[in-house]
């Protein structure tokens, strides 16, 4: 008699597997019957070992067939109280013994701490040609590729070669012309220890950049036109800009910055900043590290930042008028009670607010008067003796909006978090 699963076609079972982790697939279907074993053993597996416990890793290894694996991600990343898959220094020999068994492997990502033999570009080339990975090459409109690694070397590793010499094995025609696989290197001495990392780009390129940089872009094998695309016109999660050290004479513009932090004595003019950052893409701006904030420079800057949604400032200044497209705000210093009326008037459109207040009374006014407020993170400028009194019931009794609106509340040691919904 057939089970319900056996009545499904192989194609439908494969679609179900596409939504499951490898561990869940094997635990759910293996050893139920011979037909299911045969179907699952023919399913192409994508193994992602970035976050996995040792018990799950062992289970997968016991039940997987090497010829099923088409993608493999090995990483030192781990979650709390779990065992990292790559928790020791790997050598090229040990990695090669593993990979050569995976006959259908087409995608490989390795992130690990290893020994210096991993710097042998010729050995990587020979290994790639012995797998299915070698069949895939660089495509101009999709700059990332199928083979990526970031190899860190243990603290104290002795390597007397400079960065240029370390990259030389990755400059062969195979790497630069046939595959167009590009590699970058970062070597740094800190106190008595050497830190060395070598990685493929753009996959492992830095996503957080300090400007002006002392070591950016990193030395790489990419030609100049590709280097520009990888390190300046690709997405940057966070750019930290120190205007004190700013030198506009040797600037490449970052065109896809999500979050920008500017620190210094004064806010530079937009005419200067536009040579560093394309503000059309910036969504988060932190200028709380500016000592003196000119209202004119601020207004000129935000007028050119149409995608800007979140702003972080040091303190409330009524001269800083926020345009409507900035609806999320963080303020570090407490707003004085005498300014609360003006604050609520100028920022009536704000939907997300994180700030410090002087009293529970001011907190109540903000909740009631900012009609569009959806999330509110509130800390107090000094410890209130009766903060323990604040509860869901207290908020309902003492605020007008929360009497009639759905809301959730989390009260921490020093901060209150509110999420406010619609009316009942």
mmCIF file of N, CA and C in Angstrom, residues 103-174:
data_model
loop_
_atom_site.group_PDB
_atom_site.id
_atom_site.type_symbol
_atom_site.label_atom_id
_atom_site.label_comp_id
_atom_site.label_asym_id
_atom_site.label_seq_id
_atom_site.Cartn_x
_atom_site.Cartn_y
_atom_site.Cartn_z
ATOM 1 N N UNK A 103 31.650 15.241 -6.820
ATOM 2 C CA UNK A 103 31.809 15.249 -8.270
ATOM 3 C C UNK A 103 30.886 16.234 -8.975
ATOM 4 N N UNK A 104 29.753 16.573 -8.367
ATOM 5 C CA UNK A 104 28.794 17.480 -9.002
ATOM 6 C C UNK A 104 28.874 18.899 -8.445
ATOM 7 N N UNK A 105 29.869 19.173 -7.640
ATOM 8 C CA UNK A 105 29.982 20.483 -7.003
ATOM 9 C C UNK A 105 30.204 21.576 -8.045
ATOM 10 N N UNK A 106 29.307 22.568 -8.073
ATOM 11 C CA UNK A 106 29.431 23.676 -9.020
ATOM 12 C C UNK A 106 29.654 25.008 -8.312
ATOM 13 N N UNK A 107 29.292 25.114 -7.029
ATOM 14 C CA UNK A 107 29.436 26.348 -6.268
ATOM 15 C C UNK A 107 30.196 26.031 -4.978
ATOM 16 N N UNK A 108 31.195 26.849 -4.660
ATOM 17 C CA UNK A 108 31.976 26.626 -3.447
ATOM 18 C C UNK A 108 32.260 27.950 -2.764
ATOM 19 N N UNK A 109 31.947 28.012 -1.469
ATOM 20 C CA UNK A 109 32.293 29.169 -0.648
ATOM 21 C C UNK A 109 32.986 28.640 0.607
ATOM 22 N N UNK A 110 34.207 29.098 0.837
ATOM 23 C CA UNK A 110 34.985 28.672 1.999
ATOM 24 C C UNK A 110 35.383 29.903 2.789
ATOM 25 N N UNK A 111 35.081 29.894 4.071
ATOM 26 C CA UNK A 111 35.486 30.978 4.972
ATOM 27 C C UNK A 111 36.073 30.329 6.214
ATOM 28 N N UNK A 112 37.396 30.425 6.371
ATOM 29 C CA UNK A 112 38.030 29.651 7.430
ATOM 30 C C UNK A 112 39.387 30.221 7.788
ATOM 31 N N UNK A 113 39.895 29.757 8.915
ATOM 32 C CA UNK A 113 41.274 30.015 9.307
ATOM 33 C C UNK A 113 42.109 28.813 8.903
ATOM 34 N N UNK A 114 43.226 29.067 8.254
ATOM 35 C CA UNK A 114 43.983 27.950 7.712
ATOM 36 C C UNK A 114 45.478 28.147 7.762
ATOM 37 N N UNK A 115 46.173 27.242 7.101
ATOM 38 C CA UNK A 115 47.637 27.261 7.045
ATOM 39 C C UNK A 115 48.092 27.941 5.759
ATOM 40 N N UNK A 116 49.354 28.295 5.689
ATOM 41 C CA UNK A 116 49.862 29.106 4.596
ATOM 42 C C UNK A 116 49.832 28.408 3.240
ATOM 43 N N UNK A 117 49.689 27.069 3.209
ATOM 44 C CA UNK A 117 49.633 26.400 1.903
ATOM 45 C C UNK A 117 48.358 26.752 1.142
ATOM 46 N N UNK A 118 47.380 27.377 1.816
ATOM 47 C CA UNK A 118 46.169 27.829 1.138
ATOM 48 C C UNK A 118 46.430 29.035 0.234
ATOM 49 N N UNK A 119 47.617 29.614 0.329
ATOM 50 C CA UNK A 119 47.977 30.736 -0.518
ATOM 51 C C UNK A 119 48.520 30.309 -1.875
ATOM 52 N N UNK A 120 48.530 29.020 -2.125
ATOM 53 C CA UNK A 120 49.085 28.487 -3.369
ATOM 54 C C UNK A 120 48.035 28.559 -4.476
ATOM 55 N N UNK A 121 48.104 29.609 -5.285
ATOM 56 C CA UNK A 121 47.127 29.795 -6.351
ATOM 57 C C UNK A 121 47.162 28.692 -7.389
ATOM 58 N N UNK A 122 48.355 28.108 -7.629
ATOM 59 C CA UNK A 122 48.465 27.023 -8.616
ATOM 60 C C UNK A 122 47.704 25.784 -8.155
ATOM 61 N N UNK A 123 47.740 25.497 -6.842
ATOM 62 C CA UNK A 123 47.005 24.339 -6.328
ATOM 63 C C UNK A 123 45.506 24.578 -6.402
ATOM 64 N N UNK A 124 45.067 25.797 -6.120
ATOM 65 C CA UNK A 124 43.652 26.116 -6.260
ATOM 66 C C UNK A 124 43.205 25.939 -7.708
ATOM 67 N N UNK A 125 44.057 26.344 -8.630
ATOM 68 C CA UNK A 125 43.741 26.204 -10.051
ATOM 69 C C UNK A 125 43.568 24.731 -10.428
ATOM 70 N N UNK A 126 44.492 23.886 -9.988
ATOM 71 C CA UNK A 126 44.400 22.458 -10.303
ATOM 72 C C UNK A 126 43.152 21.834 -9.673
ATOM 73 N N UNK A 127 42.843 22.258 -8.437
ATOM 74 C CA UNK A 127 41.656 21.716 -7.779
ATOM 75 C C UNK A 127 40.389 22.139 -8.520
ATOM 76 N N UNK A 128 40.312 23.391 -8.947
ATOM 77 C CA UNK A 128 39.125 23.877 -9.646
ATOM 78 C C UNK A 128 38.900 23.121 -10.948
ATOM 79 N N UNK A 129 39.981 22.798 -11.661
ATOM 80 C CA UNK A 129 39.845 22.096 -12.940
ATOM 81 C C UNK A 129 39.426 20.640 -12.757
ATOM 82 N N UNK A 130 39.546 20.123 -11.536
ATOM 83 C CA UNK A 130 39.144 18.735 -11.272
ATOM 84 C C UNK A 130 37.703 18.654 -10.769
ATOM 85 N N UNK A 131 37.010 19.767 -10.697
ATOM 86 C CA UNK A 131 35.617 19.794 -10.260
ATOM 87 C C UNK A 131 34.758 20.448 -11.331
ATOM 88 N N UNK A 132 33.444 20.438 -11.095
ATOM 89 C CA UNK A 132 32.516 21.082 -12.018
ATOM 90 C C UNK A 132 32.599 22.606 -11.934
ATOM 91 N N UNK A 133 33.245 23.140 -10.884
ATOM 92 C CA UNK A 133 33.336 24.590 -10.720
ATOM 93 C C UNK A 133 34.058 25.214 -11.896
ATOM 94 N N UNK A 134 35.034 24.507 -12.446
ATOM 95 C CA UNK A 134 35.863 25.037 -13.518
ATOM 96 C C UNK A 134 35.061 25.346 -14.773
ATOM 97 N N UNK A 135 33.902 24.721 -14.918
ATOM 98 C CA UNK A 135 33.107 24.914 -16.124
ATOM 99 C C UNK A 135 32.419 26.271 -16.175
ATOM 100 N N UNK A 136 32.367 26.956 -15.022
ATOM 101 C CA UNK A 136 31.684 28.239 -14.985
ATOM 102 C C UNK A 136 32.713 29.360 -15.018
ATOM 103 N N UNK A 137 32.435 30.377 -15.779
ATOM 104 C CA UNK A 137 33.386 31.468 -15.903
ATOM 105 C C UNK A 137 32.702 32.792 -15.587
ATOM 106 N N UNK A 138 33.486 33.837 -15.616
ATOM 107 C CA UNK A 138 33.053 35.178 -15.256
ATOM 108 C C UNK A 138 32.064 35.742 -16.292
ATOM 109 N N UNK A 139 31.006 36.374 -15.806
ATOM 110 C CA UNK A 139 30.028 37.024 -16.688
ATOM 111 C C UNK A 139 30.007 38.507 -16.331
ATOM 112 N N UNK A 140 30.176 39.363 -17.318
ATOM 113 C CA UNK A 140 30.347 40.790 -17.033
ATOM 114 C C UNK A 140 29.154 41.403 -16.313
ATOM 115 N N UNK A 141 27.930 41.015 -16.661
ATOM 116 C CA UNK A 141 26.777 41.645 -16.034
ATOM 117 C C UNK A 141 26.404 40.983 -14.717
ATOM 118 N N UNK A 142 27.162 39.982 -14.291
ATOM 119 C CA UNK A 142 26.975 39.369 -12.975
ATOM 120 C C UNK A 142 28.364 39.132 -12.404
ATOM 121 N N UNK A 143 28.886 40.174 -11.731
ATOM 122 C CA UNK A 143 30.305 40.219 -11.420
ATOM 123 C C UNK A 143 30.722 39.181 -10.372
ATOM 124 N N UNK A 144 29.806 38.727 -9.531
ATOM 125 C CA UNK A 144 30.142 37.676 -8.575
ATOM 126 C C UNK A 144 30.263 36.346 -9.308
ATOM 127 N N UNK A 145 30.966 35.382 -8.717
ATOM 128 C CA UNK A 145 31.210 34.126 -9.410
ATOM 129 C C UNK A 145 30.927 32.941 -8.501
ATOM 130 N N UNK A 146 31.190 31.733 -9.024
ATOM 131 C CA UNK A 146 30.759 30.510 -8.366
ATOM 132 C C UNK A 146 31.759 29.988 -7.334
ATOM 133 N N UNK A 147 32.926 30.572 -7.283
ATOM 134 C CA UNK A 147 33.986 30.077 -6.410
ATOM 135 C C UNK A 147 34.476 31.235 -5.553
ATOM 136 N N UNK A 148 34.300 31.155 -4.238
ATOM 137 C CA UNK A 148 34.681 32.239 -3.348
ATOM 138 C C UNK A 148 35.319 31.703 -2.078
ATOM 139 N N UNK A 149 36.299 32.435 -1.596
ATOM 140 C CA UNK A 149 36.910 32.064 -0.324
ATOM 141 C C UNK A 149 37.375 33.308 0.416
ATOM 142 N N UNK A 150 37.351 33.206 1.732
ATOM 143 C CA UNK A 150 38.034 34.173 2.593
ATOM 144 C C UNK A 150 38.845 33.361 3.583
ATOM 145 N N UNK A 151 40.141 33.481 3.482
ATOM 146 C CA UNK A 151 41.051 32.679 4.283
ATOM 147 C C UNK A 151 41.808 33.587 5.236
ATOM 148 N N UNK A 152 41.586 33.367 6.512
ATOM 149 C CA UNK A 152 42.306 34.106 7.540
ATOM 150 C C UNK A 152 43.392 33.203 8.100
ATOM 151 N N UNK A 153 44.479 33.815 8.513
ATOM 152 C CA UNK A 153 45.596 33.028 9.023
ATOM 153 C C UNK A 153 45.822 33.379 10.479
ATOM 154 N N UNK A 154 46.118 32.359 11.243
ATOM 155 C CA UNK A 154 46.126 32.461 12.694
ATOM 156 C C UNK A 154 47.040 33.576 13.181
ATOM 157 N N UNK A 155 46.651 34.174 14.291
ATOM 158 C CA UNK A 155 47.453 35.224 14.894
ATOM 159 C C UNK A 155 48.849 34.687 15.191
ATOM 160 N N UNK A 156 49.847 35.457 14.799
ATOM 161 C CA UNK A 156 51.213 35.014 15.011
ATOM 162 C C UNK A 156 51.794 34.229 13.848
ATOM 163 N N UNK A 157 50.986 34.007 12.786
ATOM 164 C CA UNK A 157 51.496 33.301 11.612
ATOM 165 C C UNK A 157 52.656 34.077 11.003
ATOM 166 N N UNK A 158 53.739 33.399 10.740
ATOM 167 C CA UNK A 158 54.916 34.047 10.167
ATOM 168 C C UNK A 158 54.821 34.038 8.650
ATOM 169 N N UNK A 159 54.710 35.214 8.074
ATOM 170 C CA UNK A 159 54.661 35.359 6.614
ATOM 171 C C UNK A 159 55.422 36.628 6.271
ATOM 172 N N UNK A 160 56.592 36.464 5.678
ATOM 173 C CA UNK A 160 57.465 37.607 5.399
ATOM 174 C C UNK A 160 57.182 38.268 4.058
ATOM 175 N N UNK A 161 56.273 37.714 3.274
ATOM 176 C CA UNK A 161 55.956 38.283 1.959
ATOM 177 C C UNK A 161 55.056 39.502 2.104
ATOM 178 N N UNK A 162 55.227 40.474 1.218
ATOM 179 C CA UNK A 162 54.317 41.608 1.206
ATOM 180 C C UNK A 162 53.045 41.231 0.442
ATOM 181 N N UNK A 163 52.065 42.133 0.457
ATOM 182 C CA UNK A 163 50.772 41.821 -0.146
ATOM 183 C C UNK A 163 50.890 41.556 -1.644
ATOM 184 N N UNK A 164 51.728 42.326 -2.325
ATOM 185 C CA UNK A 164 51.889 42.137 -3.763
ATOM 186 C C UNK A 164 52.426 40.744 -4.079
ATOM 187 N N UNK A 165 53.378 40.283 -3.287
ATOM 188 C CA UNK A 165 53.939 38.943 -3.511
ATOM 189 C C UNK A 165 52.923 37.856 -3.198
ATOM 190 N N UNK A 166 52.093 38.077 -2.180
ATOM 191 C CA UNK A 166 51.092 37.079 -1.811
ATOM 192 C C UNK A 166 50.041 36.906 -2.906
ATOM 193 N N UNK A 167 49.786 37.961 -3.656
ATOM 194 C CA UNK A 167 48.776 37.890 -4.712
ATOM 195 C C UNK A 167 49.339 37.352 -6.030
ATOM 196 N N UNK A 168 50.646 37.275 -6.146
ATOM 197 C CA UNK A 168 51.257 36.878 -7.407
ATOM 198 C C UNK A 168 50.779 35.515 -7.911
ATOM 199 N N UNK A 169 50.617 34.479 -7.038
ATOM 200 C CA UNK A 169 50.132 33.179 -7.528
ATOM 201 C C UNK A 169 48.718 33.228 -8.110
ATOM 202 N N UNK A 170 47.974 34.313 -7.849
ATOM 203 C CA UNK A 170 46.610 34.429 -8.350
ATOM 204 C C UNK A 170 46.522 35.357 -9.573
ATOM 205 N N UNK A 171 47.669 35.591 -10.222
ATOM 206 C CA UNK A 171 47.705 36.447 -11.407
ATOM 207 C C UNK A 171 47.976 35.654 -12.687
ATOM 208 N N UNK A 172 47.820 34.353 -12.642
ATOM 209 C CA UNK A 172 48.067 33.534 -13.835
ATOM 210 C C UNK A 172 46.951 33.770 -14.850
ATOM 211 N N UNK A 173 47.174 33.377 -16.116
ATOM 212 C CA UNK A 173 46.101 33.514 -17.123
ATOM 213 C C UNK A 173 44.808 32.815 -16.717
ATOM 214 N N UNK A 174 44.918 31.707 -15.964
ATOM 215 C CA UNK A 174 43.719 31.008 -15.513
ATOM 216 C C UNK A 174 42.862 31.928 -14.657
#
